[in-house]
Short mmCIF file of C-alpha atoms in Angstrom, two decimals:
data_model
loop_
_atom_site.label_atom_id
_atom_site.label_comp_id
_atom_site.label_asym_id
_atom_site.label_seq_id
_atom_site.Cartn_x
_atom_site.Cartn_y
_atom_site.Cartn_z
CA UNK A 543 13.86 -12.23 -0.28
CA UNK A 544 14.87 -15.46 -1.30
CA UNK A 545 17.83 -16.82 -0.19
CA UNK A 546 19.99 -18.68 -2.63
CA UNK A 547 21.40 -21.76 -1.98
CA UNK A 548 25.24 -21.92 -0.88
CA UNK A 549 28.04 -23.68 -2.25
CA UNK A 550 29.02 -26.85 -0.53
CA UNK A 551 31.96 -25.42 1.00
CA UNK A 552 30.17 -22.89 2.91
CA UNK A 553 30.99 -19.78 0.78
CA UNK A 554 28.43 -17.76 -0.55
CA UNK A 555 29.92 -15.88 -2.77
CA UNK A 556 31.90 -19.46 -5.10
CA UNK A 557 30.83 -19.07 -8.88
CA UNK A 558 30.26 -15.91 -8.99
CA UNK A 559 26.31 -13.84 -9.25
CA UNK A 560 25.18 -15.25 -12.76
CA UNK A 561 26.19 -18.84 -10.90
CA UNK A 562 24.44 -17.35 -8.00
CA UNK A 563 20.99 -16.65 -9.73
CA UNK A 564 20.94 -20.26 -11.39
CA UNK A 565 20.85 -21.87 -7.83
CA UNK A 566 17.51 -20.19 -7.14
CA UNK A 567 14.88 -22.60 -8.56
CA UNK A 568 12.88 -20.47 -11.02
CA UNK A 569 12.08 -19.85 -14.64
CA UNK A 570 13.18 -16.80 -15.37
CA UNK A 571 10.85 -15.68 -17.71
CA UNK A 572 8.17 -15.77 -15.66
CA UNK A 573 10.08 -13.80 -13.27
CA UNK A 574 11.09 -11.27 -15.65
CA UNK A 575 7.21 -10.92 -16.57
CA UNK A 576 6.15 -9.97 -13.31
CA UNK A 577 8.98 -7.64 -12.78
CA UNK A 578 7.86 -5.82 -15.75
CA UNK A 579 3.97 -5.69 -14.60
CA UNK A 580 4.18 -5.58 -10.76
CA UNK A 581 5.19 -1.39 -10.54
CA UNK A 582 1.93 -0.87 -12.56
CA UNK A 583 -0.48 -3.21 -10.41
CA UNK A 584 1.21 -1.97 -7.46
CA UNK A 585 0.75 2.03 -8.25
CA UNK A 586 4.21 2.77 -7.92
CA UNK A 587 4.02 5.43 -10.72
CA UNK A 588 0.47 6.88 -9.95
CA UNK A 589 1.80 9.78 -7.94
CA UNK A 590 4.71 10.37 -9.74
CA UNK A 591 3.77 13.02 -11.92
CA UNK A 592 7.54 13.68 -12.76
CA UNK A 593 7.40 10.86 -15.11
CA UNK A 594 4.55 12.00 -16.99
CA UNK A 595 4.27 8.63 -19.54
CA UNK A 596 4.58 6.27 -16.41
CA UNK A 597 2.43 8.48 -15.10
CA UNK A 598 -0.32 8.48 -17.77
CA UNK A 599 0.02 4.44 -17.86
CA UNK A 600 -0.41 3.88 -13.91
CA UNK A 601 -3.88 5.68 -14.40
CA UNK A 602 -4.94 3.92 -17.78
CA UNK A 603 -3.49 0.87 -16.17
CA UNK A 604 -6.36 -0.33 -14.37
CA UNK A 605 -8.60 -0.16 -18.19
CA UNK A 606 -6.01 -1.72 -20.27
CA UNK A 607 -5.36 -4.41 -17.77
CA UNK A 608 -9.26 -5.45 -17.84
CA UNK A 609 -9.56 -7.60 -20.91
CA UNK A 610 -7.07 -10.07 -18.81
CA UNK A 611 -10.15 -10.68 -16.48
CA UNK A 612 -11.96 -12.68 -19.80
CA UNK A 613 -9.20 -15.39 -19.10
CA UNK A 614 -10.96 -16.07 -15.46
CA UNK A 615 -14.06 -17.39 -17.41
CA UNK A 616 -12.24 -20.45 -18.24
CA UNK A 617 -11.90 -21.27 -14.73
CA UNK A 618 -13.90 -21.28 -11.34
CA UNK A 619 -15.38 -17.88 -9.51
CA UNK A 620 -12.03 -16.31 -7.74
CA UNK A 621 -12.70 -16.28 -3.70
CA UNK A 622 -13.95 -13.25 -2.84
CA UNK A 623 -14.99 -11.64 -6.09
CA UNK A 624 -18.53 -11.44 -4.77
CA UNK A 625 -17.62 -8.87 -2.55
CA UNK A 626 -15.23 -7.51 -4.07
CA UNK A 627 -17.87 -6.65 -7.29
CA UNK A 628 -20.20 -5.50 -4.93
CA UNK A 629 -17.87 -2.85 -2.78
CA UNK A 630 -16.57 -1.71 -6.60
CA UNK A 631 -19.99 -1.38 -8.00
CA UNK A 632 -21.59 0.45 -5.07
CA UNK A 633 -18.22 3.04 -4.07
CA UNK A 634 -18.20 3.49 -7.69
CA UNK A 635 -22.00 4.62 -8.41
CA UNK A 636 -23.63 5.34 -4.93
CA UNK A 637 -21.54 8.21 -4.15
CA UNK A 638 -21.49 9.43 -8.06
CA UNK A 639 -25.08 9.96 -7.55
CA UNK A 640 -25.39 11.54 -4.75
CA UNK A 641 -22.85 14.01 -5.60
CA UNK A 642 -25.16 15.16 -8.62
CA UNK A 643 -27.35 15.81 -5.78
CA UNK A 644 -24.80 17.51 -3.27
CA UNK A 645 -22.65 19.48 -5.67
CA UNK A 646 -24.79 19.91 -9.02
CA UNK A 647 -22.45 17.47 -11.20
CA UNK A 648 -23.43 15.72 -14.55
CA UNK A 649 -22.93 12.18 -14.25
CA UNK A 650 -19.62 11.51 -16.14
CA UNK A 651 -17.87 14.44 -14.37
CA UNK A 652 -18.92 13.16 -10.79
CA UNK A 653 -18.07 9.91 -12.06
CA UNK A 654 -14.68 11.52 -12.70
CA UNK A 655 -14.30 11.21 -9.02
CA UNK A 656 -14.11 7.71 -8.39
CA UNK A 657 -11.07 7.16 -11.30
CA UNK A 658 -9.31 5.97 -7.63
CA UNK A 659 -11.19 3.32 -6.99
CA UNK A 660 -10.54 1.58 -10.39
CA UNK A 661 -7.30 -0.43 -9.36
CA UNK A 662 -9.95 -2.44 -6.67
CA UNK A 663 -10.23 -4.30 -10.50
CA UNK A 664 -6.77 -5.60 -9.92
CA UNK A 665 -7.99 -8.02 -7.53
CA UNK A 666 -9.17 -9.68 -11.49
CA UNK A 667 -7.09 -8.81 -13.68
CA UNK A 668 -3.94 -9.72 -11.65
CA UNK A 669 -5.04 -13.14 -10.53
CA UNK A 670 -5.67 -13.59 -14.20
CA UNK A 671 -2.68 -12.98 -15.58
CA UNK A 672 -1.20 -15.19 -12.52
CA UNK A 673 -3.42 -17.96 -13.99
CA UNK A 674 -2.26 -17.04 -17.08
CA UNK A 675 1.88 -17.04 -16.42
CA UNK A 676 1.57 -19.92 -13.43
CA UNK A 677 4.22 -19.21 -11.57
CA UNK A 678 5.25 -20.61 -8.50
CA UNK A 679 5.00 -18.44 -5.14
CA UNK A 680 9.11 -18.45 -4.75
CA UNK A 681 8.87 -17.11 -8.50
CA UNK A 682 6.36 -14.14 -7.17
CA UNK A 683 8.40 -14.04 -4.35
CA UNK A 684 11.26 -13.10 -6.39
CA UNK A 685 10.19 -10.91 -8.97
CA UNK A 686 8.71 -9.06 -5.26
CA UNK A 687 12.40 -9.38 -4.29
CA UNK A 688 13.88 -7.65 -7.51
CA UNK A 689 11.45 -5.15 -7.33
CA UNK A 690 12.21 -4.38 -3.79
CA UNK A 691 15.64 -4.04 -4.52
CA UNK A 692 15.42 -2.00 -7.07
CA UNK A 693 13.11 -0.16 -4.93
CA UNK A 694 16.00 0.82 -2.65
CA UNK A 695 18.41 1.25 -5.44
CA UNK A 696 16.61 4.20 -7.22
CA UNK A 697 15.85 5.61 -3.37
CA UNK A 698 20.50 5.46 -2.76
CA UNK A 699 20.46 7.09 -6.63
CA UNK A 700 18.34 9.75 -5.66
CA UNK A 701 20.18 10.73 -2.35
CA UNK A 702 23.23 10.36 -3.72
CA UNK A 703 22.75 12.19 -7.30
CA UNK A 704 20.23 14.85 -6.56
CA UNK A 705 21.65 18.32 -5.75
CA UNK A 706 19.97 20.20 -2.97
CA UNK A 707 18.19 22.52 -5.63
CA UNK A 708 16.39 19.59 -6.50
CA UNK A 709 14.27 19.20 -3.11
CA UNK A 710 11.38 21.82 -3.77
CA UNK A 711 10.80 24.04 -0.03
CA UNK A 712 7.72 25.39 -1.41
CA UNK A 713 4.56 23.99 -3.56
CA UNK A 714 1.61 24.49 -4.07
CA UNK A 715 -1.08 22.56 -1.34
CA UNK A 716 -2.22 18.91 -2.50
CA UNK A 717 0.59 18.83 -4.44
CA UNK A 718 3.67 15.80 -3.73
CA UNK A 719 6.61 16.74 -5.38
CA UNK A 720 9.21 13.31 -5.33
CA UNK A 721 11.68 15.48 -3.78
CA UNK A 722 10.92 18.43 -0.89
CA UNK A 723 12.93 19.95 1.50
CA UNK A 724 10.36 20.68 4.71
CA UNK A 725 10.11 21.11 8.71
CA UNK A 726 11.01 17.04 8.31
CA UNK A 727 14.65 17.82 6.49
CA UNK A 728 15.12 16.69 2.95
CA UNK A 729 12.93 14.18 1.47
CA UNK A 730 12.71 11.32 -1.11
CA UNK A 731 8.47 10.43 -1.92
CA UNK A 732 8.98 7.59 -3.46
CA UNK A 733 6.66 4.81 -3.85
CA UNK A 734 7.76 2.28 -1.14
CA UNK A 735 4.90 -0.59 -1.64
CA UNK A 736 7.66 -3.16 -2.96
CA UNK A 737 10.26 -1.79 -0.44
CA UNK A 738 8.14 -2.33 2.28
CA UNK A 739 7.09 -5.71 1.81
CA UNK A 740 10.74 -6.27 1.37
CA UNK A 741 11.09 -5.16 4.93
CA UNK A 742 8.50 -7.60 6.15
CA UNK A 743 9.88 -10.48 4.40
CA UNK A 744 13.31 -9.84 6.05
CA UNK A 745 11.72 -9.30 9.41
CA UNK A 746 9.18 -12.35 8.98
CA UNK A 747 12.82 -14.56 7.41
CA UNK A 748 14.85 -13.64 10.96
CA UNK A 749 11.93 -14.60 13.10
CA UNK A 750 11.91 -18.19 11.71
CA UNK A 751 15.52 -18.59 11.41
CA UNK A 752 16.80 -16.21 14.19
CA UNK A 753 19.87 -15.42 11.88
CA UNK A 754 21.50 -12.13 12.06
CA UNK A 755 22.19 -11.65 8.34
CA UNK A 756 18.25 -11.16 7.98
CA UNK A 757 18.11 -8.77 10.91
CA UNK A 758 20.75 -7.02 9.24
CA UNK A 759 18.88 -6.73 5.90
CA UNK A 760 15.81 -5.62 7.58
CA UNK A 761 17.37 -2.78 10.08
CA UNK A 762 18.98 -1.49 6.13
CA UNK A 763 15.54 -1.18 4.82
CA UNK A 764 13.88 -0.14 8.11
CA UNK A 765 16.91 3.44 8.17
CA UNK A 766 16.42 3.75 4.40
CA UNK A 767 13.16 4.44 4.80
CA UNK A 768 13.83 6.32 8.16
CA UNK A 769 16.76 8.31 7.47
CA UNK A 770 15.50 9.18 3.29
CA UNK A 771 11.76 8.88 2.81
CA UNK A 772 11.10 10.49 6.10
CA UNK A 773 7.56 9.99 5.97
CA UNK A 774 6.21 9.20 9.32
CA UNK A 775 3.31 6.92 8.84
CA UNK A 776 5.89 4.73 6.78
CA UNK A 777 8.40 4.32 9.70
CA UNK A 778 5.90 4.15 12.89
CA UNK A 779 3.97 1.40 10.72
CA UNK A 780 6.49 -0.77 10.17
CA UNK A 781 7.84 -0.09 13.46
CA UNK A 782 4.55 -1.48 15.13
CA UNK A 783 4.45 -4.30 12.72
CA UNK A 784 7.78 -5.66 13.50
CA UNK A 785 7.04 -5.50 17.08
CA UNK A 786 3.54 -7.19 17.00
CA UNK A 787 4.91 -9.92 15.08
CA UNK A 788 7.96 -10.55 17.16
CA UNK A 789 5.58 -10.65 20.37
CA UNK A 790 3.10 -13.02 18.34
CA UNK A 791 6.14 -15.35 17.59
CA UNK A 792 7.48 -15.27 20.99
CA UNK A 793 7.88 -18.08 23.30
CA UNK A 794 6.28 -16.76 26.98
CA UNK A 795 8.85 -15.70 28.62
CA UNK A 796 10.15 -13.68 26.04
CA UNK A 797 6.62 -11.75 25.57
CA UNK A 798 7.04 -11.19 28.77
CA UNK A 799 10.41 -9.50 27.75
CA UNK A 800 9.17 -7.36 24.94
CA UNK A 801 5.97 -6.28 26.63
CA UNK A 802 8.75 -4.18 28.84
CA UNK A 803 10.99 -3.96 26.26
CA UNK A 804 8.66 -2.13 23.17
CA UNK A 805 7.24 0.99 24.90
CA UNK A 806 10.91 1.85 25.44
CA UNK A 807 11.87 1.19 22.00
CA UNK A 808 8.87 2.91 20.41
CA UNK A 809 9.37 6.03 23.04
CA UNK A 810 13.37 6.68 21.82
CA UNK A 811 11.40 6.35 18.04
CA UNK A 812 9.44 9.28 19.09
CA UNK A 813 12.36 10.94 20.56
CA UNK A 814 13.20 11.70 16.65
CA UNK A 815 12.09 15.30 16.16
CA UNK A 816 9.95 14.60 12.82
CA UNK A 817 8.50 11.58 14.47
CA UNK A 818 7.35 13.56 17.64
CA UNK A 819 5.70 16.01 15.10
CA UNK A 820 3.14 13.28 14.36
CA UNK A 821 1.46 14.58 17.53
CA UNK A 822 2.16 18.28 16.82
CA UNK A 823 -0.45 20.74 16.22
CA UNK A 824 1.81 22.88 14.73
CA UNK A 825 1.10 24.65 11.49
CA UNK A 826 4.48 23.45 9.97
CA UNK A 827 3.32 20.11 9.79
CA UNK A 828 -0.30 21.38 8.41
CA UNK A 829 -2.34 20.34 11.40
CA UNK A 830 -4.14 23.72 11.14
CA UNK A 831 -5.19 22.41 7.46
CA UNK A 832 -6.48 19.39 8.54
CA UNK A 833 -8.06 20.28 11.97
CA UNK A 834 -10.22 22.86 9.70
CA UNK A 835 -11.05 20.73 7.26
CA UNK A 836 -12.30 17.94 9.21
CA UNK A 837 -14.46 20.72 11.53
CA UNK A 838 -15.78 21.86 8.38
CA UNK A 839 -16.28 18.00 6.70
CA UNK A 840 -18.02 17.62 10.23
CA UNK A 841 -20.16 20.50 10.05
CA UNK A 842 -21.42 19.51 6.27
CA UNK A 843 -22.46 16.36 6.75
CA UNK A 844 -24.39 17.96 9.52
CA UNK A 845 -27.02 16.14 11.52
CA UNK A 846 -28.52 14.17 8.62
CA UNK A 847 -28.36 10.39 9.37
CA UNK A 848 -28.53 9.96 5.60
CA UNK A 849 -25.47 11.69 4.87
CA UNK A 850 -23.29 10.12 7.52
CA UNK A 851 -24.53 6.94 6.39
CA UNK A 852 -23.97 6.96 2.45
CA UNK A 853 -22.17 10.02 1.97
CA UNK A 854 -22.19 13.24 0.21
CA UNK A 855 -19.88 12.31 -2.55
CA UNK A 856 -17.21 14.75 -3.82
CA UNK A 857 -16.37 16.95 -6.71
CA UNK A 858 -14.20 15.62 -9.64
CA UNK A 859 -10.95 16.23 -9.97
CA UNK A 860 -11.68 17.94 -13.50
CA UNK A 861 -13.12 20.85 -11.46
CA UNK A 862 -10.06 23.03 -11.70
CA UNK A 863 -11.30 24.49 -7.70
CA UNK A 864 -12.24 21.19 -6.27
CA UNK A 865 -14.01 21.63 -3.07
CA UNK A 866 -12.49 25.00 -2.46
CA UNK A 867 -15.37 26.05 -4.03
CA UNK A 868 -17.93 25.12 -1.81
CA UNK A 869 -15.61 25.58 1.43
CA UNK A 870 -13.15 28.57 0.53
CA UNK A 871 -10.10 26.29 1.73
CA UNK A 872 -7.77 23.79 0.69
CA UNK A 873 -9.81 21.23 1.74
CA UNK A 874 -8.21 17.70 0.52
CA UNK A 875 -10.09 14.42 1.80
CA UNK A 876 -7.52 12.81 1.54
CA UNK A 877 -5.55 14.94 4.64
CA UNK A 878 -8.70 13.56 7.29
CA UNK A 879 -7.91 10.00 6.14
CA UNK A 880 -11.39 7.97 7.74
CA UNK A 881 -13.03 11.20 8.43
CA UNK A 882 -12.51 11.97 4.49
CA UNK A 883 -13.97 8.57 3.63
CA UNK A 884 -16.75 9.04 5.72
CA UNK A 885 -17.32 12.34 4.29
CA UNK A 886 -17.13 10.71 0.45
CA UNK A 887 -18.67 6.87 1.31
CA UNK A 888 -20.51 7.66 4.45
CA UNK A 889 -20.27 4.31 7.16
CA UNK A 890 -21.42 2.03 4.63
CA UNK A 891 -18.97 3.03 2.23
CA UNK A 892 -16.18 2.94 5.10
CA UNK A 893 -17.24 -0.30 5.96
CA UNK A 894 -16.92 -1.60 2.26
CA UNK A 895 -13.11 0.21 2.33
CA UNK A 896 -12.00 -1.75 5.74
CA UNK A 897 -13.60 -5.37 4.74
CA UNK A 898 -11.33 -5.49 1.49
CA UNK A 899 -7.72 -5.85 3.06
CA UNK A 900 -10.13 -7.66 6.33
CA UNK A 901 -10.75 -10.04 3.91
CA UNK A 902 -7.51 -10.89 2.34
CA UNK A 903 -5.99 -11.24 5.97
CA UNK A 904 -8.16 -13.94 6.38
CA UNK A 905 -7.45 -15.47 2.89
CA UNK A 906 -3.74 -15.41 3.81
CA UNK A 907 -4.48 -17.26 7.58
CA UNK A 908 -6.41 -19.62 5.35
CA UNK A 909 -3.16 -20.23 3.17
CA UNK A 910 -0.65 -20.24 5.77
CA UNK A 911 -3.00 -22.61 7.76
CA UNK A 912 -2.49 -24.61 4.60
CA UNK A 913 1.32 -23.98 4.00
CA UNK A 914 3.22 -21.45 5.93
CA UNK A 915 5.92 -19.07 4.24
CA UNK A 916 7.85 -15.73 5.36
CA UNK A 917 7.13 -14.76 2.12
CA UNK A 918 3.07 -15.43 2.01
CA UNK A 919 3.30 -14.14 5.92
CA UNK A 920 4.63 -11.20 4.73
CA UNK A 921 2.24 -10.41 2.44
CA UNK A 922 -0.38 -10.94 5.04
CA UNK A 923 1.33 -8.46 7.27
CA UNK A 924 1.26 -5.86 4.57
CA UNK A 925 -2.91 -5.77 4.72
CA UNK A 926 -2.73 -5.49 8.73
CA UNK A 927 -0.32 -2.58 7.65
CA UNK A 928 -2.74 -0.79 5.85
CA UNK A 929 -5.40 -1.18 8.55
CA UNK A 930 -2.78 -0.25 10.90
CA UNK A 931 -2.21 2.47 9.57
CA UNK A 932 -5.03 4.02 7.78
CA UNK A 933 -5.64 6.95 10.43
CA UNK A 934 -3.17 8.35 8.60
CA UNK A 935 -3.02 6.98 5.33
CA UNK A 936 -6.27 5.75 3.91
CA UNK A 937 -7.04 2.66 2.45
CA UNK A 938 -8.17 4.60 -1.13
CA UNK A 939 -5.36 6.18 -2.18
CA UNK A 940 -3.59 3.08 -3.47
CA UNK A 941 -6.47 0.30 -3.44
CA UNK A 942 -4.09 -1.48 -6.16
CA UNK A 943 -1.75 -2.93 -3.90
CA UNK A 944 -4.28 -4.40 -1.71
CA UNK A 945 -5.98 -6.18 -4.06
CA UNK A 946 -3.22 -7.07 -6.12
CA UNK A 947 -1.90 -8.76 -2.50
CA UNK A 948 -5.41 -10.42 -2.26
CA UNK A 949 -5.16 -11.83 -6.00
CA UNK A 950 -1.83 -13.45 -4.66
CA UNK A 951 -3.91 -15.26 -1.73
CA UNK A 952 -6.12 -16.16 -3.87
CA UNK A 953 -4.23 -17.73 -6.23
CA UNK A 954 -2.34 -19.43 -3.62
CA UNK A 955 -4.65 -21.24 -2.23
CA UNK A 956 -6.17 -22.28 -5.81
CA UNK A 957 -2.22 -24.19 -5.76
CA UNK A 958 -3.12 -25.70 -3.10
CA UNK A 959 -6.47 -26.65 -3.74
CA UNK A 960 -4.81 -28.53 -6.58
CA UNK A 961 -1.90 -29.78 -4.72
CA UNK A 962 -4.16 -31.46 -2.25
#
């Protein structure tokens, strides 16, 4: 993600990689610190159950991480941790109580429910420990780079050393097993946060310098996560992104060009079999599931303003049935993505959800009004990503990298501040 400065004669590859890595202007140290901490801030091991210690750390992550926060007393109130407090406080405790209400909890098990919402704190704890470390953006731009690669090089690994018996054709409902074999063909679930972002740095690189190299790394990452992950939301996402911020960067003419050119591209995308699925309403692909379970979210929240508005909560995950209980099907809120939030939060709630990665879009215009970078622009594009997308992903399932993005804008733009 960053490029490394070239020998004077031209070749890239004089001196070797260990001469290679001195050329890039960073402390390594630093680096090496955020490689170790960025996985965990960024949730790449809170689904991965097959790692059970990882695992176990992802979710105490966001608790043990807290005590950083006591180093952002020494300096001034982060941007945005007004409302970030605020949307924390209230999605953590509004909906906790009315779930007592709705579904007869005590008040620690409902508040069981909301364990999710904890890695909003990273938006703190992160931008503490970047106060802490001070590293420059290429260094955080790096360590994102390693990451990214190393991303990619566990995905290869996987393909390459897992036998077929590996990729699981039948589990249990809810659950994500890292490798399954399904209507989509076989199937690596690995966490792609870092990988992505890697994608949108190479994408957001080749715009500004219109050289093919970057192309080139970006189409690699773009089939990876086509041809392995298979995971639809993934691929149409970053799909749209790369062709709403070629037609932003655009001189006229050519968006005149691409505004011909994209529907064509985007149609042969759908032309892929397990893309065109993401319109089917076949059962393979579970639309029965969720087409049920949104009728019956729909029909519980009823016609009482009160409970569109703020919710009905949900049931802890400690309840071994979940909401089966209450609706005699495998009813995951998850599956109905905004309908599921409004069905948890209610509109306020929703609202809340949307305004965090609304927000940091506008911190990162602020900082790349200040100084622009692929690398900052990138980041940037990630939030519109996750609005983008969240019809079919939502926005709770990994608040962590969101806010951890935001913590990066925000200490950005204290650099500035200070540079100015």
């Amino acid at each position: 993600m960053i490029a490394a400065a070239a020998p004077v004669d031209g070749s890239p590859f004089r001196g070797g990689p260990i001469a290679r890595l001195r050329a890039i202007d960073v402390r390594w140290v630093q680096v090496a610190c955020l490689v170790a901490v960025l996985p965990l801030f960024g949730q790449s091991f809170h689904y991965v159950k097959l790692l059970p210690p990882l695992w176990a750390l992802s979710k105490a992550f966001p608790i043990l991480s807290l005590p950083l926060c006591l180093y952002l007393l020494a300096g001034p109130r982060p941007l945005a941790a007004r409302q970030l407090l605020v949307t924390f406080v209230w999605l953590l405790l509004v909906p906790t109580f009315i779930s007592l209400v709705t579904f007869q909890q005590t008040f620690f098990v409902a508040l069981a429910a909301q364990v999710k919402l904890l890695p909003i704190l990273y938006a703190f704890s992160f931008l503490a420990l970047l106060r802490w470390l001070r590293p420059t953006i290429r260094e955080i731009a790096v360590a994102f780079a390693i990451c990214a690669l190393l991303t990619f090089a566990i995905l290869l690994a996987i393909w390459v050393l897992a036998p077929q018996s590996a990729y699981a054709e039948h589990y249990v409902a809810g659950d994500s097993p890292l490798l399954a074999a399904d209507s989509r063909g076989n199937r690596i679930r690995l966490p792609m946060f870092f990988g992505l972002v890697g994608i949108l740095y190479a994408w957001r690189v080749f715009l500004v310098r219109r050289r093919p190299g970057w192309l080139g790394l970006w189409a690699t990452g773009f089939l990876l996560v086509f041809a392995l992950v298979r995971m639809r939301t993934y691929v149409l996402g970053m799909a749209l992104m790369a062709a709403i911020t070629a037609f932003l960067a655009a001189s006229a003419r050519m968006k005149m060009v691409l505004v011909a050119l994209i529907p064509f591209a985007l149609g042969a995308l759908l032309q892929v079999p397990y893309m065109a699925s993401i319109f089917s309403t076949d059962k393979a692909f579970a639309f029965d599931v969720r087409w049920i379970s949104t009728v019956k979210a729909i029909a519980f929240l009823g016609t009482d303003p009160l409970r569109w508005i703020f919710g009905v909560g949900t049931i802890s995950p400690i309840d071994p049935a979940g909401l089966m209980t209450y609706f005699n099907h495998f009813f995951f809120l998850a599956d109905i993505t905004w309908m599921g939030v409004l069905f948890e939060f209610g509109i306020v709630g929703a609202i809340l959800i949307l305004a965090i990665p609304a927000r940091g879009m506008l911190i990162f215009r602020t900082v790349r009004g200040w100084r622009d970078d692929p690398f900052v622009a990138a980041l940037g594009d990630y939030l519109a990503y996750a609005i983008l997308i969240s019809e079919m992903l939502p926005m709770t399932l990994a608040p962590g990298e969101l806010t951890t993005i935001i913590a990066i804008g925000v200490y950005r733009l204290e650099q500035l501040g200070r540079a100015a």
